[in-house]
Amino acid sequence: MPEIDFWFSIGSTYSFLTIKRLDDWSAEHDATVNWRPFNVRTVMSEQQNIPFAGKPIKSAYMWRDIERRAAKYHIHANLPAPYPISDLALANQVALLGMTEGWGKTYTQSLYALWFEDGIEAGSETAITEALHRCQQDPRLALARARSPDIVQSLENETNTAIQLGVFGAPSFVVRGEVFWGDDRLDDALSWVRVGHVV
């Protein structure tokens, strides 16, 4: 069965919903999902798309929508969370480093918990350091490696790959060349994996 590529960017609010439920969802549906961090801010800058900044009505809707969906999934969140986050690139560079070493998913889940449950802004060194502690990583070493030219370039490469695939926001799911954007499209992506169309 083809795998689902889960394109996410720490800094994306709606990615919280997917990140909190994806492990249980994957087990329930016997699905294989590849977690792929990228820099959504780069993508949105290229599109001249600023989704919520300076748009109070849309921002209020976003937080209420996430609150409703979190309740549906029985996910705890203290909203609104600090937004936008400061060092989006670094948060995702650490995630990418972790994905290559087997601790990236735990780091990402921990960082989102700190952000959405504890109210600690996810791009801060405080949050990133604590998330690294929670996945048994040395923050000093991990942050130094995440800031290295190789990892910086790797995140740029992944972001370019996402753009080439047609990803324009997070979370997105890509399977067989099809892009499904939004947490609420996860089941559609699975349907496409299994039968080649949405049911």
Coordinates of N, CA and C in Angstrom, one line a residue:
M1 N 0.8 -1.2 0.0 CA 0.0 0.0 0.0 C 0.9 1.2 0.0
P2 N 0.6 2.2 -0.9 CA 1.4 3.5 -0.9 C 1.3 4.2 0.5
E3 N 2.3 4.9 0.8 CA 2.4 5.6 2.1 C 1.8 7.0 1.9
I4 N 1.4 7.5 3.0 CA 0.9 8.9 3.1 C 2.0 9.8 3.6
D5 N 2.4 10.8 2.8 CA 3.3 11.8 3.3 C 2.6 12.9 4.0
F6 N 2.9 13.1 5.3 CA 2.3 14.1 6.1 C 3.2 15.3 6.1
W7 N 2.9 16.4 5.4 CA 3.7 17.6 5.4 C 3.1 18.5 6.4
F8 N 4.0 18.9 7.4 CA 3.6 19.7 8.5 C 4.6 20.8 8.7
S9 N 4.2 21.8 9.4 CA 5.2 22.9 9.7 C 4.9 23.3 11.1
I10 N 5.8 23.2 12.1 CA 5.6 23.7 13.4 C 5.5 25.2 13.2
G11 N 4.4 25.7 13.7 CA 3.9 27.1 13.5 C 2.6 27.1 12.9
S12 N 2.2 26.0 12.2 CA 0.8 25.8 11.7 C -0.1 25.5 12.8
T13 N -1.1 26.2 13.0 CA -2.1 26.0 14.1 C -2.9 24.7 13.9
Y14 N -3.4 24.5 12.7 CA -4.3 23.4 12.4 C -3.5 22.1 12.4
S15 N -2.1 22.1 12.2 CA -1.3 20.9 12.3 C -1.4 20.3 13.7
F16 N -1.7 21.1 14.7 CA -1.9 20.6 16.1 C -2.9 19.5 16.1
L17 N -4.0 19.6 15.4 CA -5.1 18.6 15.5 C -4.6 17.3 14.9
T18 N -3.8 17.4 13.8 CA -3.3 16.1 13.2 C -2.2 15.5 14.0
I19 N -1.3 16.3 14.5 CA -0.2 15.8 15.3 C -0.6 15.1 16.6
K20 N -1.7 15.6 17.2 CA -2.2 15.0 18.4 C -2.9 13.7 18.2
R21 N -3.5 13.5 17.0 CA -4.3 12.3 16.8 C -3.7 11.3 15.8
L22 N -2.6 11.6 15.2 CA -2.1 10.8 14.0 C -1.7 9.4 14.4
D23 N -1.0 9.3 15.6 CA -0.5 8.0 16.0 C -1.7 7.0 16.1
D24 N -2.7 7.5 16.9 CA -3.9 6.6 17.1 C -4.7 6.4 15.8
W25 N -4.8 7.4 15.0 CA -5.4 7.2 13.7 C -4.7 6.2 12.8
S26 N -3.4 6.3 12.8 CA -2.6 5.4 11.9 C -2.8 4.0 12.4
A27 N -2.8 3.8 13.7 CA -3.0 2.4 14.3 C -4.4 1.9 13.9
E28 N -5.3 2.7 14.1 CA -6.7 2.3 13.8 C -6.9 1.9 12.4
H29 N -6.3 2.6 11.4 CA -6.5 2.4 10.0 C -5.4 1.6 9.4
D30 N -4.4 1.1 10.2 CA -3.3 0.3 9.7 C -2.6 1.1 8.5
A31 N -2.4 2.4 8.8 CA -1.8 3.2 7.7 C -0.4 3.6 8.1
T32 N 0.4 3.7 7.0 CA 1.8 4.1 7.2 C 1.9 5.6 6.8
V33 N 2.4 6.4 7.7 CA 2.5 7.8 7.4 C 4.0 8.3 7.6
N34 N 4.5 9.1 6.7 CA 5.8 9.7 6.8 C 5.6 11.1 7.2
W35 N 6.3 11.5 8.3 CA 6.2 12.8 8.8 C 7.3 13.7 8.1
R36 N 6.9 14.8 7.5 CA 7.8 15.6 6.7 C 7.7 17.1 7.0
P37 N 8.6 17.6 7.9 CA 8.5 19.0 8.2 C 9.0 19.9 7.1
F38 N 8.4 21.0 7.0 CA 8.9 22.0 6.0 C 8.6 23.4 6.5
N39 N 9.0 24.4 5.8 CA 8.9 25.8 6.3 C 7.7 26.4 5.5
V40 N 6.5 26.4 6.2 CA 5.3 26.9 5.6 C 5.4 28.4 5.4
R41 N 6.1 29.1 6.2 CA 6.3 30.5 6.1 C 6.9 30.9 4.8
T42 N 7.9 30.1 4.4 CA 8.5 30.4 3.1 C 7.5 30.2 1.9
V43 N 6.7 29.2 2.0 CA 5.7 28.9 1.0 C 4.7 30.0 1.0
M44 N 4.2 30.5 2.1 CA 3.2 31.5 2.1 C 3.8 32.9 1.7
S45 N 5.1 33.1 2.0 CA 5.7 34.3 1.5 C 5.8 34.4 0.0
E46 N 6.1 33.3 -0.6 CA 6.2 33.2 -2.0 C 4.8 33.5 -2.6
Q47 N 3.7 33.0 -1.9 CA 2.4 33.2 -2.5 C 1.8 34.6 -2.0
Q48 N 2.6 35.4 -1.3 CA 2.1 36.6 -0.7 C 0.8 36.4 0.1
N49 N 0.8 35.3 0.9 CA -0.3 34.8 1.6 C 0.0 35.0 3.1
I50 N -0.7 35.9 3.8 CA -0.6 36.0 5.3 C -1.9 35.7 5.8
P51 N -2.1 34.4 6.3 CA -3.4 33.9 6.6 C -4.2 34.6 7.7
F52 N -3.6 34.9 8.9 CA -4.3 35.4 10.0 C -3.8 36.7 10.6
A53 N -2.6 37.0 10.3 CA -2.0 38.3 10.9 C -2.8 39.5 10.5
G54 N -3.2 40.3 11.4 CA -4.0 41.5 11.1 C -5.4 41.2 10.6
K55 N -5.9 40.0 10.9 CA -7.3 39.7 10.5 C -8.0 39.1 11.7
P56 N -8.4 40.0 12.6 CA -9.0 39.6 13.9 C -10.2 38.7 13.8
I57 N -11.1 38.9 12.8 CA -12.3 38.1 12.7 C -11.9 36.7 12.2
K58 N -11.0 36.6 11.2 CA -10.5 35.3 10.8 C -9.7 34.6 11.9
S59 N -8.9 35.3 12.6 CA -8.2 34.7 13.7 C -9.1 34.1 14.8
A60 N -10.1 34.9 15.1 CA -11.1 34.4 16.1 C -11.8 33.2 15.6
Y61 N -12.1 33.2 14.3 CA -12.8 32.0 13.7 C -11.8 30.8 13.8
M62 N -10.5 31.0 13.5 CA -9.6 29.9 13.5 C -9.5 29.3 14.9
W63 N -9.4 30.1 15.9 CA -9.3 29.5 17.3 C -10.5 28.8 17.7
R64 N -11.7 29.3 17.4 CA -13.0 28.7 17.7 C -13.1 27.4 16.9
D65 N -12.7 27.4 15.6 CA -12.7 26.2 14.8 C -11.8 25.1 15.4
I66 N -10.6 25.5 15.8 CA -9.7 24.5 16.3 C -10.3 24.0 17.7
E67 N -10.9 24.8 18.4 CA -11.5 24.4 19.7 C -12.6 23.4 19.5
R68 N -13.5 23.7 18.5 CA -14.5 22.7 18.2 C -14.0 21.4 17.7
R69 N -13.0 21.4 16.8 CA -12.4 20.2 16.3 C -11.7 19.4 17.4
A70 N -11.0 20.1 18.2 CA -10.3 19.5 19.3 C -11.3 18.7 20.2
A71 N -12.4 19.4 20.5 CA -13.4 18.7 21.3 C -14.0 17.5 20.6
K72 N -14.1 17.5 19.3 CA -14.6 16.4 18.6 C -13.6 15.2 18.7
Y73 N -12.3 15.5 18.7 CA -11.3 14.4 18.8 C -11.0 14.1 20.3
H74 N -11.6 14.8 21.2 CA -11.3 14.6 22.7 C -9.8 15.0 22.9
I75 N -9.4 16.1 22.3 CA -8.0 16.6 22.5 C -8.1 17.9 23.4
H76 N -7.2 17.9 24.4 CA -7.2 19.0 25.3 C -6.3 20.2 24.7
A77 N -6.8 21.4 24.8 CA -6.1 22.6 24.3 C -6.5 23.8 25.1
N78 N -5.5 24.6 25.5 CA -5.8 25.9 26.1 C -5.7 27.0 25.0
L79 N -6.8 27.5 24.5 CA -6.8 28.4 23.4 C -7.3 29.8 23.8
P80 N -6.8 30.9 23.1 CA -5.8 30.8 22.0 C -4.4 30.6 22.5
A81 N -3.6 29.9 21.6 CA -2.2 29.7 21.9 C -1.4 30.9 21.4
P82 N -0.2 31.1 21.9 CA 0.7 32.2 21.4 C 0.9 32.0 19.9
Y83 N 0.6 33.1 19.2 CA 0.6 33.0 17.7 C 0.8 34.4 17.1
P84 N 1.7 34.5 16.0 CA 2.5 33.5 15.4 C 3.7 33.2 16.3
I85 N 4.5 32.1 15.9 CA 5.6 31.8 16.6 C 6.9 32.5 16.1
S86 N 7.8 32.7 16.9 CA 9.0 33.5 16.6 C 10.0 32.8 15.6
D87 N 10.6 31.7 16.0 CA 11.6 31.1 15.2 C 11.1 29.8 14.6
L88 N 10.2 30.0 13.6 CA 9.6 28.9 12.9 C 10.6 28.0 12.2
A89 N 11.6 28.6 11.6 CA 12.6 27.9 10.9 C 13.4 27.0 11.8
L90 N 13.8 27.5 12.9 CA 14.6 26.7 13.9 C 13.8 25.5 14.4
A91 N 12.5 25.8 14.8 CA 11.7 24.7 15.3 C 11.6 23.6 14.3
N92 N 11.5 23.9 13.0 CA 11.3 22.9 12.0 C 12.7 22.3 11.6
Q93 N 13.8 23.0 11.7 CA 15.1 22.4 11.5 C 15.4 21.4 12.6
V94 N 15.0 21.6 13.8 CA 15.2 20.6 14.9 C 14.3 19.4 14.6
A95 N 13.1 19.6 14.1 CA 12.2 18.5 13.8 C 12.8 17.7 12.6
L96 N 13.3 18.3 11.6 CA 13.9 17.6 10.5 C 15.1 16.8 11.0
L97 N 16.0 17.4 11.8 CA 17.1 16.6 12.3 C 16.6 15.4 13.1
G98 N 15.6 15.6 13.9 CA 15.0 14.5 14.7 C 14.4 13.4 13.8
M99 N 13.8 13.8 12.7 CA 13.3 12.8 11.8 C 14.4 11.9 11.2
T100 N 15.5 12.4 11.0 CA 16.6 11.6 10.5 C 17.2 10.7 11.6
E101 N 16.9 11.0 12.8 CA 17.5 10.2 13.9 C 16.5 9.5 14.8
G102 N 15.3 9.5 14.4 CA 14.3 8.7 15.1 C 13.5 9.3 16.3
W103 N 13.9 10.6 16.6 CA 13.2 11.3 17.7 C 12.3 12.5 17.3
G104 N 12.3 12.7 16.0 CA 11.6 13.9 15.5 C 10.1 13.9 15.8
K105 N 9.4 12.8 15.7 CA 8.0 12.8 15.9 C 7.7 13.1 17.4
T106 N 8.5 12.5 18.3 CA 8.3 12.7 19.7 C 8.5 14.2 20.1
Y107 N 9.6 14.7 19.5 CA 9.9 16.2 19.7 C 8.7 17.0 19.2
T108 N 8.2 16.7 18.0 CA 7.1 17.5 17.5 C 5.9 17.5 18.3
Q109 N 5.5 16.2 18.7 CA 4.4 16.1 19.6 C 4.6 16.8 20.9
S110 N 5.8 16.7 21.5 CA 6.1 17.4 22.8 C 6.0 18.9 22.6
L111 N 6.5 19.4 21.5 CA 6.5 20.9 21.3 C 5.1 21.4 21.1
Y112 N 4.3 20.7 20.4 CA 2.9 21.1 20.2 C 2.1 21.1 21.5
A113 N 2.5 20.1 22.4 CA 1.8 20.0 23.7 C 2.2 21.2 24.5
L114 N 3.5 21.6 24.5 CA 3.9 22.8 25.2 C 3.3 24.0 24.7
W115 N 3.1 24.1 23.4 CA 2.5 25.3 22.8 C 1.0 25.4 23.0
F116 N 0.2 24.3 22.8 CA -1.2 24.3 22.8 C -1.8 24.0 24.2
E117 N -1.0 23.3 25.0 CA -1.6 22.9 26.3 C -1.0 23.8 27.4
D118 N 0.3 24.1 27.3 CA 1.0 24.9 28.4 C 1.1 26.4 28.0
G119 N 0.8 26.8 26.8 CA 0.9 28.2 26.4 C 2.3 28.7 26.2
I120 N 3.3 27.8 26.0 CA 4.6 28.3 25.7 C 4.9 28.4 24.2
E121 N 5.2 29.5 23.8 CA 5.3 29.8 22.3 C 6.4 28.8 21.7
A122 N 5.9 28.1 20.7 CA 6.7 27.0 20.1 C 8.0 27.4 19.4
G123 N 8.2 28.6 19.1 CA 9.4 29.0 18.4 C 10.5 29.5 19.4
S124 N 10.1 29.5 20.7 CA 11.0 30.0 21.7 C 12.0 29.0 22.1
E125 N 13.2 29.4 22.5 CA 14.2 28.4 22.9 C 13.8 27.7 24.1
T126 N 13.0 28.3 25.0 CA 12.4 27.7 26.2 C 11.6 26.4 25.8
A127 N 10.7 26.6 24.8 CA 9.9 25.5 24.4 C 10.7 24.4 23.7
I128 N 11.5 24.8 22.8 CA 12.3 23.9 22.0 C 13.2 23.1 22.9
T129 N 13.8 23.8 23.9 CA 14.7 23.1 24.8 C 14.0 22.0 25.7
E130 N 12.8 22.4 26.1 CA 12.0 21.5 26.9 C 11.5 20.3 26.1
A131 N 11.1 20.6 24.9 CA 10.7 19.5 24.0 C 11.9 18.5 23.7
L132 N 13.1 19.0 23.6 CA 14.2 18.2 23.4 C 14.5 17.3 24.6
H133 N 14.4 18.0 25.8 CA 14.5 17.2 27.0 C 13.5 16.0 27.1
R134 N 12.3 16.3 26.6 CA 11.2 15.3 26.7 C 11.5 14.1 25.8
C135 N 12.3 14.3 24.8 CA 12.7 13.1 23.9 C 14.1 12.7 24.1
Q136 N 14.6 13.0 25.3 CA 16.0 12.5 25.8 C 17.1 13.0 24.9
Q137 N 17.0 14.2 24.4 CA 18.1 14.8 23.6 C 18.8 15.9 24.4
D138 N 20.1 16.1 24.1 CA 20.8 17.2 24.7 C 20.5 18.5 23.9
P139 N 19.8 19.4 24.5 CA 19.4 20.6 23.8 C 20.6 21.4 23.2
R140 N 21.6 21.5 23.9 CA 22.8 22.3 23.4 C 23.3 21.7 22.2
L141 N 23.5 20.3 22.2 CA 24.0 19.7 21.0 C 23.0 19.7 19.8
A142 N 21.7 19.4 20.2 CA 20.7 19.3 19.1 C 20.5 20.7 18.4
L143 N 20.5 21.7 19.2 CA 20.3 23.1 18.7 C 21.5 23.5 17.8
A144 N 22.7 23.1 18.2 CA 23.9 23.4 17.4 C 23.8 22.7 16.1
R145 N 23.4 21.4 16.1 CA 23.3 20.7 14.9 C 22.2 21.1 14.0
A146 N 21.1 21.5 14.6 CA 19.9 22.0 13.8 C 20.2 23.3 13.1
R147 N 21.2 24.1 13.7 CA 21.5 25.4 13.1 C 22.6 25.2 12.1
S148 N 23.2 24.0 11.9 CA 24.3 23.8 10.9 C 23.8 24.1 9.5
P149 N 24.8 24.5 8.6 CA 24.4 24.7 7.2 C 23.7 23.5 6.6
D150 N 24.1 22.3 6.9 CA 23.5 21.1 6.3 C 22.0 21.0 6.6
I151 N 21.7 21.2 7.9 CA 20.3 21.1 8.2 C 19.5 22.3 7.7
V152 N 20.0 23.5 7.7 CA 19.4 24.6 7.2 C 19.0 24.4 5.7
Q153 N 20.0 23.8 5.0 CA 19.8 23.5 3.5 C 18.8 22.4 3.4
S154 N 18.9 21.4 4.2 CA 17.9 20.3 4.1 C 16.5 20.7 4.3
L155 N 16.3 21.7 5.2 CA 14.9 22.2 5.4 C 14.5 23.0 4.1
E156 N 15.4 23.8 3.6 CA 15.1 24.5 2.3 C 14.8 23.5 1.2
N157 N 15.5 22.4 1.1 CA 15.3 21.4 0.1 C 13.9 20.7 0.3
E158 N 13.6 20.4 1.5 CA 12.3 19.8 1.8 C 11.1 20.8 1.5
T159 N 11.3 22.0 1.8 CA 10.3 23.0 1.5 C 10.2 23.2 0.0
N160 N 11.2 23.1 -0.8 CA 11.2 23.2 -2.2 C 10.5 22.0 -2.8
T161 N 10.7 20.8 -2.2 CA 10.1 19.6 -2.6 C 8.6 19.7 -2.4
A162 N 8.2 20.2 -1.2 CA 6.8 20.4 -0.9 C 6.1 21.3 -2.0
I163 N 6.8 22.4 -2.3 CA 6.3 23.4 -3.3 C 6.1 22.7 -4.7
Q164 N 7.1 21.9 -5.0 CA 7.0 21.2 -6.3 C 5.9 20.2 -6.4
L165 N 5.5 19.6 -5.2 CA 4.4 18.7 -5.1 C 3.1 19.4 -5.2
G166 N 3.1 20.7 -5.0 CA 1.8 21.4 -5.0 C 1.3 21.7 -3.6
V167 N 2.1 21.5 -2.6 CA 1.8 21.8 -1.2 C 1.8 23.3 -1.0
F168 N 0.8 23.9 -0.4 CA 0.7 25.3 -0.2 C 0.4 25.7 1.2
G169 N 0.1 24.7 2.0 CA -0.2 25.0 3.4 C 0.0 23.8 4.2
A170 N -0.2 23.9 5.5 CA 0.0 22.8 6.5 C -1.2 22.8 7.4
P171 N -1.7 21.5 7.7 CA -1.1 20.2 7.3 C -1.6 19.9 5.9
S172 N -0.7 19.1 5.2 CA -1.1 18.6 3.9 C -0.7 17.1 3.9
F173 N -1.5 16.3 3.1 CA -1.2 14.9 2.9 C -1.0 14.7 1.4
V174 N 0.0 14.0 1.1 CA 0.3 13.7 -0.3 C 0.4 12.2 -0.5
V175 N -0.4 11.7 -1.5 CA -0.3 10.3 -1.9 C -0.6 10.2 -3.4
R176 N 0.2 9.4 -4.0 CA 0.1 9.2 -5.5 C 0.0 10.5 -6.2
G177 N 0.7 11.5 -5.8 CA 0.7 12.8 -6.5 C -0.5 13.7 -6.2
E178 N -1.4 13.2 -5.3 CA -2.5 14.0 -5.0 C -2.3 14.7 -3.7
V179 N -2.7 16.0 -3.6 CA -2.5 16.8 -2.4 C -3.9 16.9 -1.7
F180 N -3.9 16.7 -0.4 CA -5.1 16.9 0.4 C -4.7 17.8 1.5
W181 N -5.3 19.0 1.5 CA -4.9 20.1 2.4 C -5.9 20.2 3.6
G182 N -5.4 20.2 4.8 CA -6.2 20.4 6.0 C -6.4 19.2 6.8
D183 N -6.4 19.3 8.1 CA -6.6 18.2 9.0 C -7.8 17.4 8.6
D184 N -8.9 18.1 8.2 CA -10.1 17.4 7.9 C -10.1 16.6 6.6
R185 N -8.9 16.6 5.9 CA -8.8 15.8 4.6 C -8.0 14.5 4.8
L186 N -7.6 14.2 6.1 CA -6.8 13.0 6.4 C -7.5 11.8 5.9
D187 N -8.8 11.6 6.2 CA -9.6 10.4 5.8 C -9.7 10.4 4.2
D188 N -9.8 11.5 3.6 CA -9.8 11.5 2.1 C -8.5 11.0 1.6
A189 N -7.4 11.4 2.2 CA -6.1 10.9 1.7 C -6.0 9.4 1.9
L190 N -6.5 8.8 3.0 CA -6.5 7.4 3.2 C -7.4 6.7 2.1
S191 N -8.5 7.3 1.8 CA -9.4 6.7 0.8 C -8.6 6.7 -0.5
W192 N -7.9 7.7 -0.8 CA -7.2 7.8 -2.1 C -6.1 6.7 -2.1
V193 N -5.4 6.5 -1.0 CA -4.4 5.4 -0.9 C -5.0 4.1 -1.2
R194 N -6.2 3.8 -0.7 CA -6.8 2.5 -0.8 C -7.6 2.2 -2.0
V195 N -8.3 3.1 -2.5 CA -9.2 2.9 -3.7 C -9.0 3.8 -4.8
G196 N -8.1 4.8 -4.7 CA -7.8 5.7 -5.8 C -8.9 6.8 -6.0
H197 N -9.8 6.9 -5.1 CA -10.7 8.0 -5.1 C -11.3 8.3 -3.7
V198 N -12.0 9.4 -3.6 CA -12.5 9.7 -2.3 C -13.9 9.1 -2.1
V199 N -14.1 8.4 -1.0 CA -15.4 7.8 -0.7 C -16.0 8.4 0.6

